[in-house]
PDB file of C-alpha atoms and ligand atoms in Angstrom:
ATOM      1  CA  MET A   1     -71.183 141.820  28.961  1.00  0.00           C
ATOM      2  CA  SER A   2     -70.083 138.741  30.903  1.00  0.00           C
ATOM      3  CA  ALA A   3     -71.683 135.338  30.411  1.00  0.00           C
ATOM      4  CA  PRO A   4     -75.003 134.712  32.189  1.00  0.00           C
ATOM      5  CA  LEU A   5     -74.985 133.154  35.675  1.00  0.00           C
ATOM      6  CA  LEU A   6     -78.113 131.264  34.793  1.00  0.00           C
ATOM      7  CA  GLU A   7     -79.648 130.509  31.425  1.00  0.00           C
ATOM      8  CA  ALA A   8     -82.876 128.607  30.841  1.00  0.00           C
ATOM      9  CA  SER A   9     -84.928 127.819  27.766  1.00  0.00           C
ATOM     10  CA  GLY A  10     -87.904 125.781  26.651  1.00  0.00           C
ATOM     11  CA  LEU A  11     -89.205 125.243  30.189  1.00  0.00           C
ATOM     12  CA  ASP A  12     -92.504 123.380  30.405  1.00  0.00           C
ATOM     13  CA  LEU A  13     -94.202 122.270  33.618  1.00  0.00           C
ATOM     14  CA  ALA A  14     -97.732 120.940  34.005  1.00  0.00           C
ATOM     15  CA  PHE A  15     -99.778 120.134  37.089  1.00  0.00           C
ATOM     16  CA  GLY A  16    -102.509 117.986  35.602  1.00  0.00           C
ATOM     17  CA  ALA A  17    -104.331 120.221  33.127  1.00  0.00           C
ATOM     18  CA  VAL A  18    -102.642 123.399  34.456  1.00  0.00           C
ATOM     19  CA  ARG A  19     -99.679 124.570  32.417  1.00  0.00           C
ATOM     20  CA  ALA A  20     -97.627 126.301  35.099  1.00  0.00           C
ATOM     21  CA  LEU A  21     -94.749 126.874  32.647  1.00  0.00           C
ATOM     22  CA  ASP A  22     -95.136 126.950  28.909  1.00  0.00           C
ATOM     23  CA  GLY A  23     -91.994 127.439  26.838  1.00  0.00           C
ATOM     24  CA  VAL A  24     -90.276 129.838  29.248  1.00  0.00           C
ATOM     25  CA  ALA A  25     -86.804 131.228  28.526  1.00  0.00           C
ATOM     26  CA  ILE A  26     -84.876 133.477  30.895  1.00  0.00           C
ATOM     27  CA  ASP A  27     -81.300 134.458  31.709  1.00  0.00           C
ATOM     28  CA  ILE A  28     -79.590 136.570  34.321  1.00  0.00           C
ATOM     29  CA  HIS A  29     -76.135 138.142  34.304  1.00  0.00           C
ATOM     30  CA  PRO A  30     -73.798 138.954  37.188  1.00  0.00           C
ATOM     31  CA  GLY A  31     -75.008 141.946  39.216  1.00  0.00           C
ATOM     32  CA  GLU A  32     -78.350 142.103  37.445  1.00  0.00           C
ATOM     33  CA  VAL A  33     -81.760 142.286  39.139  1.00  0.00           C
ATOM     34  CA  VAL A  34     -84.465 140.614  37.065  1.00  0.00           C
ATOM     35  CA  ALA A  35     -88.077 140.781  38.236  1.00  0.00           C
ATOM     36  CA  ILE A  36     -90.664 138.157  37.310  1.00  0.00           C
ATOM     37  CA  VAL A  37     -94.083 139.773  37.574  1.00  0.00           C
ATOM     38  CA  GLY A  38     -97.631 138.623  36.914  1.00  0.00           C
ATOM     39  CA  GLU A  39    -100.849 137.983  38.789  1.00  0.00           C
ATOM     40  CA  SER A  40    -101.292 135.183  41.293  1.00  0.00           C
ATOM     41  CA  GLY A  41    -101.226 131.771  39.595  1.00  0.00           C
ATOM     42  CA  SER A  42     -99.271 132.949  36.530  1.00  0.00           C
ATOM     43  CA  GLY A  43     -96.374 130.580  37.258  1.00  0.00           C
ATOM     44  CA  LYS A  44     -93.857 132.879  38.964  1.00  0.00           C
ATOM     45  CA  SER A  45     -93.063 130.639  41.932  1.00  0.00           C
ATOM     46  CA  SER A  46     -92.973 127.540  39.743  1.00  0.00           C
ATOM     47  CA  LEU A  47     -90.424 129.235  37.511  1.00  0.00           C
ATOM     48  CA  LEU A  48     -88.255 130.234  40.467  1.00  0.00           C
ATOM     49  CA  ARG A  49     -88.351 126.729  41.902  1.00  0.00           C
ATOM     50  CA  VAL A  50     -87.454 125.153  38.573  1.00  0.00           C
ATOM     51  CA  LEU A  51     -84.593 127.623  38.060  1.00  0.00           C
ATOM     52  CA  ALA A  52     -83.271 126.957  41.571  1.00  0.00           C
ATOM     53  CA  GLY A  53     -83.381 123.209  40.971  1.00  0.00           C
ATOM     54  CA  GLN A  54     -86.100 122.580  43.562  1.00  0.00           C
ATOM     55  CA  MET A  55     -88.464 121.225  40.944  1.00  0.00           C
ATOM     56  CA  ARG A  56     -87.791 119.328  37.719  1.00  0.00           C
ATOM     57  CA  PRO A  57     -89.416 120.710  34.554  1.00  0.00           C
ATOM     58  CA  ASP A  58     -91.232 118.411  32.106  1.00  0.00           C
ATOM     59  CA  ALA A  59     -89.059 119.862  29.339  1.00  0.00           C
ATOM     60  CA  GLY A  60     -86.326 122.437  28.886  1.00  0.00           C
ATOM     61  CA  THR A  61     -82.931 123.105  30.392  1.00  0.00           C
ATOM     62  CA  VAL A  62     -81.449 125.329  33.080  1.00  0.00           C
ATOM     63  CA  LEU A  63     -77.713 126.009  32.909  1.00  0.00           C
ATOM     64  CA  TYR A  64     -75.727 127.299  35.867  1.00  0.00           C
ATOM     65  CA  ARG A  65     -72.335 128.903  35.247  1.00  0.00           C
ATOM     66  CA  ASP A  66     -69.836 128.458  38.078  1.00  0.00           C
ATOM     67  CA  PRO A  67     -67.281 131.119  39.073  1.00  0.00           C
ATOM     68  CA  ALA A  68     -64.698 129.451  36.802  1.00  0.00           C
ATOM     69  CA  GLY A  69     -67.045 129.889  33.849  1.00  0.00           C
ATOM     70  CA  HIS A  70     -68.080 126.250  33.413  1.00  0.00           C
ATOM     71  CA  ALA A  71     -71.743 125.584  32.657  1.00  0.00           C
ATOM     72  CA  HIS A  72     -73.663 122.825  34.472  1.00  0.00           C
ATOM     73  CA  PRO A  73     -77.221 121.619  33.847  1.00  0.00           C
ATOM     74  CA  VAL A  74     -79.011 122.395  37.134  1.00  0.00           C
ATOM     75  CA  HIS A  75     -81.228 119.344  36.839  1.00  0.00           C
ATOM     76  CA  GLY A  76     -78.306 117.032  36.199  1.00  0.00           C
ATOM     77  CA  MET A  77     -76.164 118.080  39.156  1.00  0.00           C
ATOM     78  CA  GLY A  78     -77.514 115.782  41.844  1.00  0.00           C
ATOM     79  CA  GLU A  79     -78.941 116.612  45.275  1.00  0.00           C
ATOM     80  CA  ALA A  80     -75.670 117.019  47.148  1.00  0.00           C
ATOM     81  CA  ALA A  81     -74.118 119.370  44.576  1.00  0.00           C
ATOM     82  CA  LEU A  82     -77.298 121.418  44.483  1.00  0.00           C
ATOM     83  CA  ARG A  83     -77.426 121.720  48.271  1.00  0.00           C
ATOM     84  CA  ARG A  84     -73.796 122.807  48.233  1.00  0.00           C
ATOM     85  CA  LEU A  85     -74.540 125.401  45.578  1.00  0.00           C
ATOM     86  CA  MET A  86     -77.433 126.753  47.662  1.00  0.00           C
ATOM     87  CA  ARG A  87     -75.010 127.203  50.585  1.00  0.00           C
ATOM     88  CA  THR A  88     -72.306 128.909  48.570  1.00  0.00           C
ATOM     89  CA  ASP A  89     -72.821 130.610  45.214  1.00  0.00           C
ATOM     90  CA  TRP A  90     -76.633 130.835  45.532  1.00  0.00           C
ATOM     91  CA  GLY A  91     -79.140 131.945  48.130  1.00  0.00           C
ATOM     92  CA  PHE A  92     -82.924 131.737  48.445  1.00  0.00           C
ATOM     93  CA  VAL A  93     -85.127 134.251  50.286  1.00  0.00           C
ATOM     94  CA  HIS A  94     -88.573 132.801  50.981  1.00  0.00           C
ATOM     95  CA  GLN A  95     -91.770 134.821  51.198  1.00  0.00           C
ATOM     96  CA  ASN A  96     -92.394 133.339  54.621  1.00  0.00           C
ATOM     97  CA  ALA A  97     -89.304 133.972  56.771  1.00  0.00           C
ATOM     98  CA  ARG A  98     -90.096 130.802  58.726  1.00  0.00           C
ATOM     99  CA  ASP A  99     -89.235 128.761  55.645  1.00  0.00           C
ATOM    100  CA  GLY A 100     -85.789 130.352  55.434  1.00  0.00           C
ATOM    101  CA  LEU A 101     -84.898 130.644  59.129  1.00  0.00           C
ATOM    102  CA  ARG A 102     -84.319 128.100  61.853  1.00  0.00           C
ATOM    103  CA  MET A 103     -86.815 129.261  64.431  1.00  0.00           C
ATOM    104  CA  GLY A 104     -85.299 127.219  67.260  1.00  0.00           C
ATOM    105  CA  VAL A 105     -81.797 128.661  66.716  1.00  0.00           C
ATOM    106  CA  SER A 106     -80.618 132.059  68.006  1.00  0.00           C
ATOM    107  CA  THR A 107     -80.410 135.102  65.756  1.00  0.00           C
ATOM    108  CA  GLY A 108     -76.607 134.964  65.737  1.00  0.00           C
ATOM    109  CA  GLY A 109     -76.762 131.226  65.124  1.00  0.00           C
ATOM    110  CA  ASN A 110     -78.963 131.713  62.081  1.00  0.00           C
ATOM    111  CA  VAL A 111     -76.325 133.914  60.479  1.00  0.00           C
ATOM    112  CA  GLY A 112     -73.293 132.019  61.841  1.00  0.00           C
ATOM    113  CA  GLU A 113     -74.567 128.662  60.672  1.00  0.00           C
ATOM    114  CA  ARG A 114     -74.250 129.722  57.034  1.00  0.00           C
ATOM    115  CA  LEU A 115     -70.652 130.804  57.623  1.00  0.00           C
ATOM    116  CA  MET A 116     -69.856 127.489  59.295  1.00  0.00           C
ATOM    117  CA  ALA A 117     -71.385 125.679  56.327  1.00  0.00           C
ATOM    118  CA  ILE A 118     -68.718 127.220  54.097  1.00  0.00           C
ATOM    119  CA  GLY A 119     -65.923 126.347  56.492  1.00  0.00           C
ATOM    120  CA  ALA A 120     -65.696 129.154  59.079  1.00  0.00           C
ATOM    121  CA  ARG A 121     -64.541 127.691  62.403  1.00  0.00           C
ATOM    122  CA  ASN A 122     -63.422 130.617  64.573  1.00  0.00           C
ATOM    123  CA  TYR A 123     -66.240 131.276  67.062  1.00  0.00           C
ATOM    124  CA  GLY A 124     -65.224 134.882  67.812  1.00  0.00           C
ATOM    125  CA  GLY A 125     -64.877 135.702  64.135  1.00  0.00           C
ATOM    126  CA  ILE A 126     -68.237 134.177  63.306  1.00  0.00           C
ATOM    127  CA  ARG A 127     -69.929 136.107  66.112  1.00  0.00           C
ATOM    128  CA  ASP A 128     -68.278 139.353  64.997  1.00  0.00           C
ATOM    129  CA  GLU A 129     -69.433 138.846  61.438  1.00  0.00           C
ATOM    130  CA  ALA A 130     -72.959 137.963  62.587  1.00  0.00           C
ATOM    131  CA  THR A 131     -72.994 141.173  64.661  1.00  0.00           C
ATOM    132  CA  GLU A 132     -71.867 143.175  61.632  1.00  0.00           C
ATOM    133  CA  TRP A 133     -74.644 141.654  59.532  1.00  0.00           C
ATOM    134  CA  LEU A 134     -77.316 142.316  62.140  1.00  0.00           C
ATOM    135  CA  LYS A 135     -76.339 145.987  62.059  1.00  0.00           C
ATOM    136  CA  ARG A 136     -76.371 145.913  58.293  1.00  0.00           C
ATOM    137  CA  VAL A 137     -79.970 144.732  58.221  1.00  0.00           C
ATOM    138  CA  GLU A 138     -80.929 147.148  61.012  1.00  0.00           C
ATOM    139  CA  ILE A 139     -81.409 144.594  63.797  1.00  0.00           C
ATOM    140  CA  ASP A 140     -80.108 145.688  67.194  1.00  0.00           C
ATOM    141  CA  PRO A 141     -77.064 143.443  67.849  1.00  0.00           C
ATOM    142  CA  SER A 142     -78.118 143.180  71.502  1.00  0.00           C
ATOM    143  CA  ARG A 143     -80.695 140.685  70.193  1.00  0.00           C
ATOM    144  CA  ILE A 144     -78.046 138.315  68.884  1.00  0.00           C
ATOM    145  CA  ASP A 145     -78.930 135.593  71.415  1.00  0.00           C
ATOM    146  CA  HIS A 146     -82.694 135.956  71.035  1.00  0.00           C
ATOM    147  CA  LEU A 147     -84.802 133.510  69.054  1.00  0.00           C
ATOM    148  CA  PRO A 148     -86.259 134.829  65.784  1.00  0.00           C
ATOM    149  CA  ARG A 149     -89.750 133.880  66.921  1.00  0.00           C
ATOM    150  CA  THR A 150     -89.671 136.902  69.262  1.00  0.00           C
ATOM    151  CA  PHE A 151     -89.206 139.189  66.214  1.00  0.00           C
ATOM    152  CA  SER A 152     -91.760 141.060  64.125  1.00  0.00           C
ATOM    153  CA  GLY A 153     -92.381 139.849  60.565  1.00  0.00           C
ATOM    154  CA  GLY A 154     -90.214 142.620  59.109  1.00  0.00           C
ATOM    155  CA  MET A 155     -87.323 141.792  61.451  1.00  0.00           C
ATOM    156  CA  GLN A 156     -87.575 138.088  60.632  1.00  0.00           C
ATOM    157  CA  GLN A 157     -87.392 138.929  56.956  1.00  0.00           C
ATOM    158  CA  ARG A 158     -84.334 141.141  57.513  1.00  0.00           C
ATOM    159  CA  LEU A 159     -82.706 138.320  59.457  1.00  0.00           C
ATOM    160  CA  GLN A 160     -83.430 135.881  56.642  1.00  0.00           C
ATOM    161  CA  ILE A 161     -81.728 138.325  54.260  1.00  0.00           C
ATOM    162  CA  ALA A 162     -78.674 138.585  56.526  1.00  0.00           C
ATOM    163  CA  ARG A 163     -78.507 134.792  56.786  1.00  0.00           C
ATOM    164  CA  THR A 164     -78.651 134.500  53.003  1.00  0.00           C
ATOM    165  CA  LEU A 165     -76.211 137.269  52.092  1.00  0.00           C
ATOM    166  CA  VAL A 166     -73.537 136.630  54.725  1.00  0.00           C
ATOM    167  CA  THR A 167     -71.827 134.077  52.479  1.00  0.00           C
ATOM    168  CA  ARG A 168     -71.779 136.528  49.557  1.00  0.00           C
ATOM    169  CA  PRO A 169     -73.686 134.437  47.008  1.00  0.00           C
ATOM    170  CA  ARG A 170     -73.467 135.652  43.399  1.00  0.00           C
ATOM    171  CA  LEU A 171     -77.126 134.848  42.723  1.00  0.00           C
ATOM    172  CA  VAL A 172     -80.088 135.131  45.075  1.00  0.00           C
ATOM    173  CA  PHE A 173     -83.609 133.911  44.365  1.00  0.00           C
ATOM    174  CA  MET A 174     -86.329 135.924  46.126  1.00  0.00           C
ATOM    175  CA  ASP A 175     -89.980 134.864  46.115  1.00  0.00           C
ATOM    176  CA  GLU A 176     -92.226 137.778  47.160  1.00  0.00           C
ATOM    177  CA  PRO A 177     -89.771 138.895  49.867  1.00  0.00           C
ATOM    178  CA  THR A 178     -92.120 141.640  51.093  1.00  0.00           C
ATOM    179  CA  GLY A 179     -95.288 139.615  50.523  1.00  0.00           C
ATOM    180  CA  GLY A 180     -96.816 139.149  53.958  1.00  0.00           C
ATOM    181  CA  LEU A 181     -95.790 142.506  55.442  1.00  0.00           C
ATOM    182  CA  ASP A 182     -97.508 145.824  56.201  1.00  0.00           C
ATOM    183  CA  VAL A 183     -97.100 148.439  53.478  1.00  0.00           C
ATOM    184  CA  SER A 184     -94.870 150.733  55.586  1.00  0.00           C
ATOM    185  CA  VAL A 185     -92.643 147.775  56.500  1.00  0.00           C
ATOM    186  CA  GLN A 186     -92.517 146.704  52.839  1.00  0.00           C
ATOM    187  CA  ALA A 187     -91.138 150.064  51.713  1.00  0.00           C
ATOM    188  CA  ARG A 188     -88.356 149.969  54.285  1.00  0.00           C
ATOM    189  CA  LEU A 189     -87.439 146.404  53.413  1.00  0.00           C
ATOM    190  CA  LEU A 190     -87.347 147.179  49.688  1.00  0.00           C
ATOM    191  CA  ASP A 191     -84.980 150.090  50.346  1.00  0.00           C
ATOM    192  CA  LEU A 192     -82.753 147.836  52.397  1.00  0.00           C
ATOM    193  CA  ILE A 193     -82.718 145.124  49.719  1.00  0.00           C
ATOM    194  CA  ARG A 194     -81.925 147.712  47.066  1.00  0.00           C
ATOM    195  CA  ALA A 195     -78.986 149.105  49.055  1.00  0.00           C
ATOM    196  CA  LEU A 196     -77.541 145.681  49.877  1.00  0.00           C
ATOM    197  CA  VAL A 197     -77.873 144.376  46.343  1.00  0.00           C
ATOM    198  CA  ALA A 198     -76.174 147.448  44.873  1.00  0.00           C
ATOM    199  CA  ASP A 199     -73.468 147.342  47.524  1.00  0.00           C
ATOM    200  CA  LEU A 200     -72.646 143.666  47.100  1.00  0.00           C
ATOM    201  CA  GLY A 201     -73.192 143.575  43.332  1.00  0.00           C
ATOM    202  CA  ILE A 202     -75.209 140.374  43.581  1.00  0.00           C
ATOM    203  CA  ALA A 203     -77.638 139.178  40.955  1.00  0.00           C
ATOM    204  CA  VAL A 204     -81.250 138.748  42.081  1.00  0.00           C
ATOM    205  CA  LEU A 205     -84.130 136.888  40.497  1.00  0.00           C
ATOM    206  CA  LEU A 206     -87.080 138.580  42.160  1.00  0.00           C
ATOM    207  CA  VAL A 207     -90.585 137.167  41.989  1.00  0.00           C
ATOM    208  CA  THR A 208     -93.209 139.738  42.834  1.00  0.00           C
ATOM    209  CA  HIS A 209     -96.774 140.685  42.021  1.00  0.00           C
ATOM    210  CA  ASP A 210     -95.875 144.219  43.171  1.00  0.00           C
ATOM    211  CA  ILE A 211     -95.074 146.367  40.118  1.00  0.00           C
ATOM    212  CA  ALA A 212     -93.772 149.180  42.334  1.00  0.00           C
ATOM    213  CA  ALA A 213     -91.252 146.801  43.897  1.00  0.00           C
ATOM    214  CA  ALA A 214     -90.150 145.666  40.445  1.00  0.00           C
ATOM    215  CA  ARG A 215     -89.713 149.274  39.335  1.00  0.00           C
ATOM    216  CA  LEU A 216     -87.639 150.102  42.391  1.00  0.00           C
ATOM    217  CA  LEU A 217     -85.325 147.099  42.242  1.00  0.00           C
ATOM    218  CA  ALA A 218     -85.154 145.575  38.799  1.00  0.00           C
ATOM    219  CA  HIS A 219     -83.028 146.300  35.749  1.00  0.00           C
ATOM    220  CA  ARG A 220     -85.162 144.000  33.623  1.00  0.00           C
ATOM    221  CA  ILE A 221     -88.692 142.649  33.903  1.00  0.00           C
ATOM    222  CA  LEU A 222     -90.364 139.498  32.608  1.00  0.00           C
ATOM    223  CA  VAL A 223     -94.152 139.516  32.584  1.00  0.00           C
ATOM    224  CA  MET A 224     -95.812 136.122  33.035  1.00  0.00           C
ATOM    225  CA  ARG A 225     -99.326 135.097  32.264  1.00  0.00           C
ATOM    226  CA  ARG A 226    -100.654 131.533  32.403  1.00  0.00           C
ATOM    227  CA  GLY A 227     -97.181 130.053  32.382  1.00  0.00           C
ATOM    228  CA  GLN A 228     -95.898 132.102  29.451  1.00  0.00           C
ATOM    229  CA  VAL A 229     -93.589 135.110  29.295  1.00  0.00           C
ATOM    230  CA  VAL A 230     -95.782 137.602  27.410  1.00  0.00           C
ATOM    231  CA  GLU A 231     -93.333 140.491  27.554  1.00  0.00           C
ATOM    232  CA  HIS A 232     -89.788 141.196  28.686  1.00  0.00           C
ATOM    233  CA  GLY A 233     -87.376 144.080  28.514  1.00  0.00           C
ATOM    234  CA  LEU A 234     -85.694 146.864  30.445  1.00  0.00           C
ATOM    235  CA  THR A 235     -87.776 147.950  33.432  1.00  0.00           C
ATOM    236  CA  ASP A 236     -88.484 151.504  32.262  1.00  0.00           C
ATOM    237  CA  ARG A 237     -89.428 150.348  28.786  1.00  0.00           C
ATOM    238  CA  VAL A 238     -91.798 147.629  30.008  1.00  0.00           C
ATOM    239  CA  LEU A 239     -93.502 149.799  32.622  1.00  0.00           C
ATOM    240  CA  ASP A 240     -93.595 153.122  30.756  1.00  0.00           C
ATOM    241  CA  ASP A 241     -94.378 151.716  27.333  1.00  0.00           C
ATOM    242  CA  PRO A 242     -95.977 148.282  27.830  1.00  0.00           C
ATOM    243  CA  GLN A 243     -96.639 146.507  24.532  1.00  0.00           C
ATOM    244  CA  HIS A 244     -98.726 143.508  25.562  1.00  0.00           C
ATOM    245  CA  PRO A 245    -102.352 144.202  26.593  1.00  0.00           C
ATOM    246  CA  TYR A 246    -101.838 142.135  29.751  1.00  0.00           C
ATOM    247  CA  THR A 247     -98.831 144.247  30.791  1.00  0.00           C
ATOM    248  CA  GLN A 248    -100.871 147.374  30.061  1.00  0.00           C
ATOM    249  CA  LEU A 249    -103.562 146.053  32.394  1.00  0.00           C
ATOM    250  CA  LEU A 250    -101.054 145.204  35.123  1.00  0.00           C
ATOM    251  CA  VAL A 251     -99.461 148.644  34.970  1.00  0.00           C
ATOM    252  CA  ALA A 252    -102.819 150.419  34.806  1.00  0.00           C
ATOM    253  CA  SER A 253    -104.206 148.529  37.797  1.00  0.00           C
ATOM    254  CA  VAL A 254    -101.243 149.709  39.833  1.00  0.00           C
ATOM    255  CA  LEU A 255    -101.751 153.293  38.750  1.00  0.00           C
ATOM    256  CA  ALA A 256    -105.412 153.028  39.715  1.00  0.00           C
ATOM    257  CA  ALA A 257    -104.649 151.478  43.128  1.00  0.00           C
TER     258      ALA A 257
HETATM  259  N1  LIG B 301     -97.600 121.758  43.706  1.00  0.00           N
HETATM  260  C1  LIG B 301     -98.607 122.099  42.893  1.00  0.00           C
HETATM  261  N2  LIG B 301     -99.603 121.229  42.608  1.00  0.00           N
HETATM  262  C2  LIG B 301    -100.606 121.545  41.769  1.00  0.00           C
HETATM  263  N3  LIG B 301    -100.714 122.740  41.155  1.00  0.00           N
HETATM  264  C3  LIG B 301     -99.770 123.659  41.396  1.00  0.00           C
HETATM  265  C4  LIG B 301     -98.667 123.396  42.275  1.00  0.00           C
HETATM  266  N4  LIG B 301     -97.883 124.502  42.318  1.00  0.00           N
HETATM  267  C5  LIG B 301     -98.459 125.409  41.507  1.00  0.00           C
HETATM  268  N5  LIG B 301     -99.588 124.915  40.954  1.00  0.00           N
HETATM  269  C6  LIG B 301    -100.456 125.612  39.983  1.00  0.00           C
HETATM  270  O1  LIG B 301     -99.651 126.116  38.953  1.00  0.00           O
HETATM  271  C7  LIG B 301    -100.044 127.439  38.577  1.00  0.00           C
HETATM  272  C8  LIG B 301     -98.905 128.395  38.812  1.00  0.00           C
HETATM  273  O2  LIG B 301     -98.680 128.495  40.213  1.00  0.00           O
HETATM  274  P1  LIG B 301     -97.512 129.370  40.842  1.00  0.00           P
HETATM  275  O3  LIG B 301     -96.254 129.063  40.147  1.00  0.00           O
HETATM  276  O4  LIG B 301     -97.539 129.173  42.316  1.00  0.00           O
HETATM  277  O5  LIG B 301     -97.980 130.859  40.461  1.00  0.00           O
HETATM  278  P2  LIG B 301     -97.622 132.273  41.138  1.00  0.00           P
HETATM  279  O6  LIG B 301     -96.391 132.106  41.954  1.00  0.00           O
HETATM  280  O7  LIG B 301     -97.466 133.189  39.987  1.00  0.00           O
HETATM  281  O8  LIG B 301     -98.797 132.638  41.980  1.00  0.00           O
HETATM  282  C9  LIG B 301    -101.288 127.743  39.400  1.00  0.00           C
HETATM  283  O9  LIG B 301    -102.414 127.401  38.652  1.00  0.00           O
HETATM  284  C10 LIG B 301    -101.133 126.825  40.601  1.00  0.00           C
HETATM  285  O10 LIG B 301    -102.393 126.514  41.144  1.00  0.00           O
HETATM  286 MG1  LIG B 302     -96.066 132.549  44.014  1.00  0.00          MG
END
């Protein structure tokens, strides 16, 4: 197996008396989908933000491996390098599409902007690629000049995914990507994410409280509770034969729902 894209250990993070992260270790390899599951408040979003360099942990390290194989401490890279990384080798899909889209910029502009950020300059080429990506995420290309605020929540989320994936990042962070959506819309979006991820061979760190989503998408699962990873392993093993009582509860509550 190739070296991990991201490797973290010993992560601690406290907000006052709340231990959001408590000795967390995690890694992710190229092309792998790893789900971080757990109930609300267990530390999932904090972990994702620390891994993506958006928040500094109180202790622990996060190592990023670049395409040439060199490892860099994420929290020692500096703002500019981190922003560059987030435009190139990494992507972030927010739960709320508004946090990941520019609502005052056209649909095509939202996708094209990411291409321009990595050096694309040919207007026709950028527009063609944006059109291709709209089709890929099942948005009618005739809407390319419309503003995303005229879109439904599911469409906005699909546009955010197109905007993120157009630059072919190797690693994408997703925080509850289907969180605020109707159940029928969620299922369609999960199918789309699954197809795109398999097609592009990207690695995804997926935060979700939805066990069914984790089962559908993830190769491996980490279960978090009160800032700690209480169980981790291959998806089928964790969900079909959960060892920790908390994981057993999580799985059972889904079966009962
Ligand atoms: N910016 C913050 N300030 C204070 N407490 C926070 C902050 N962010 C998260 N927390 C607390 O840290 C814990 C973990 O939160 P979070 O990582 O958002 O969990 P999850 O994403 O699993 O719901 C919770 O108790 C939450 O209230
Ligand atoms: Mg969260």
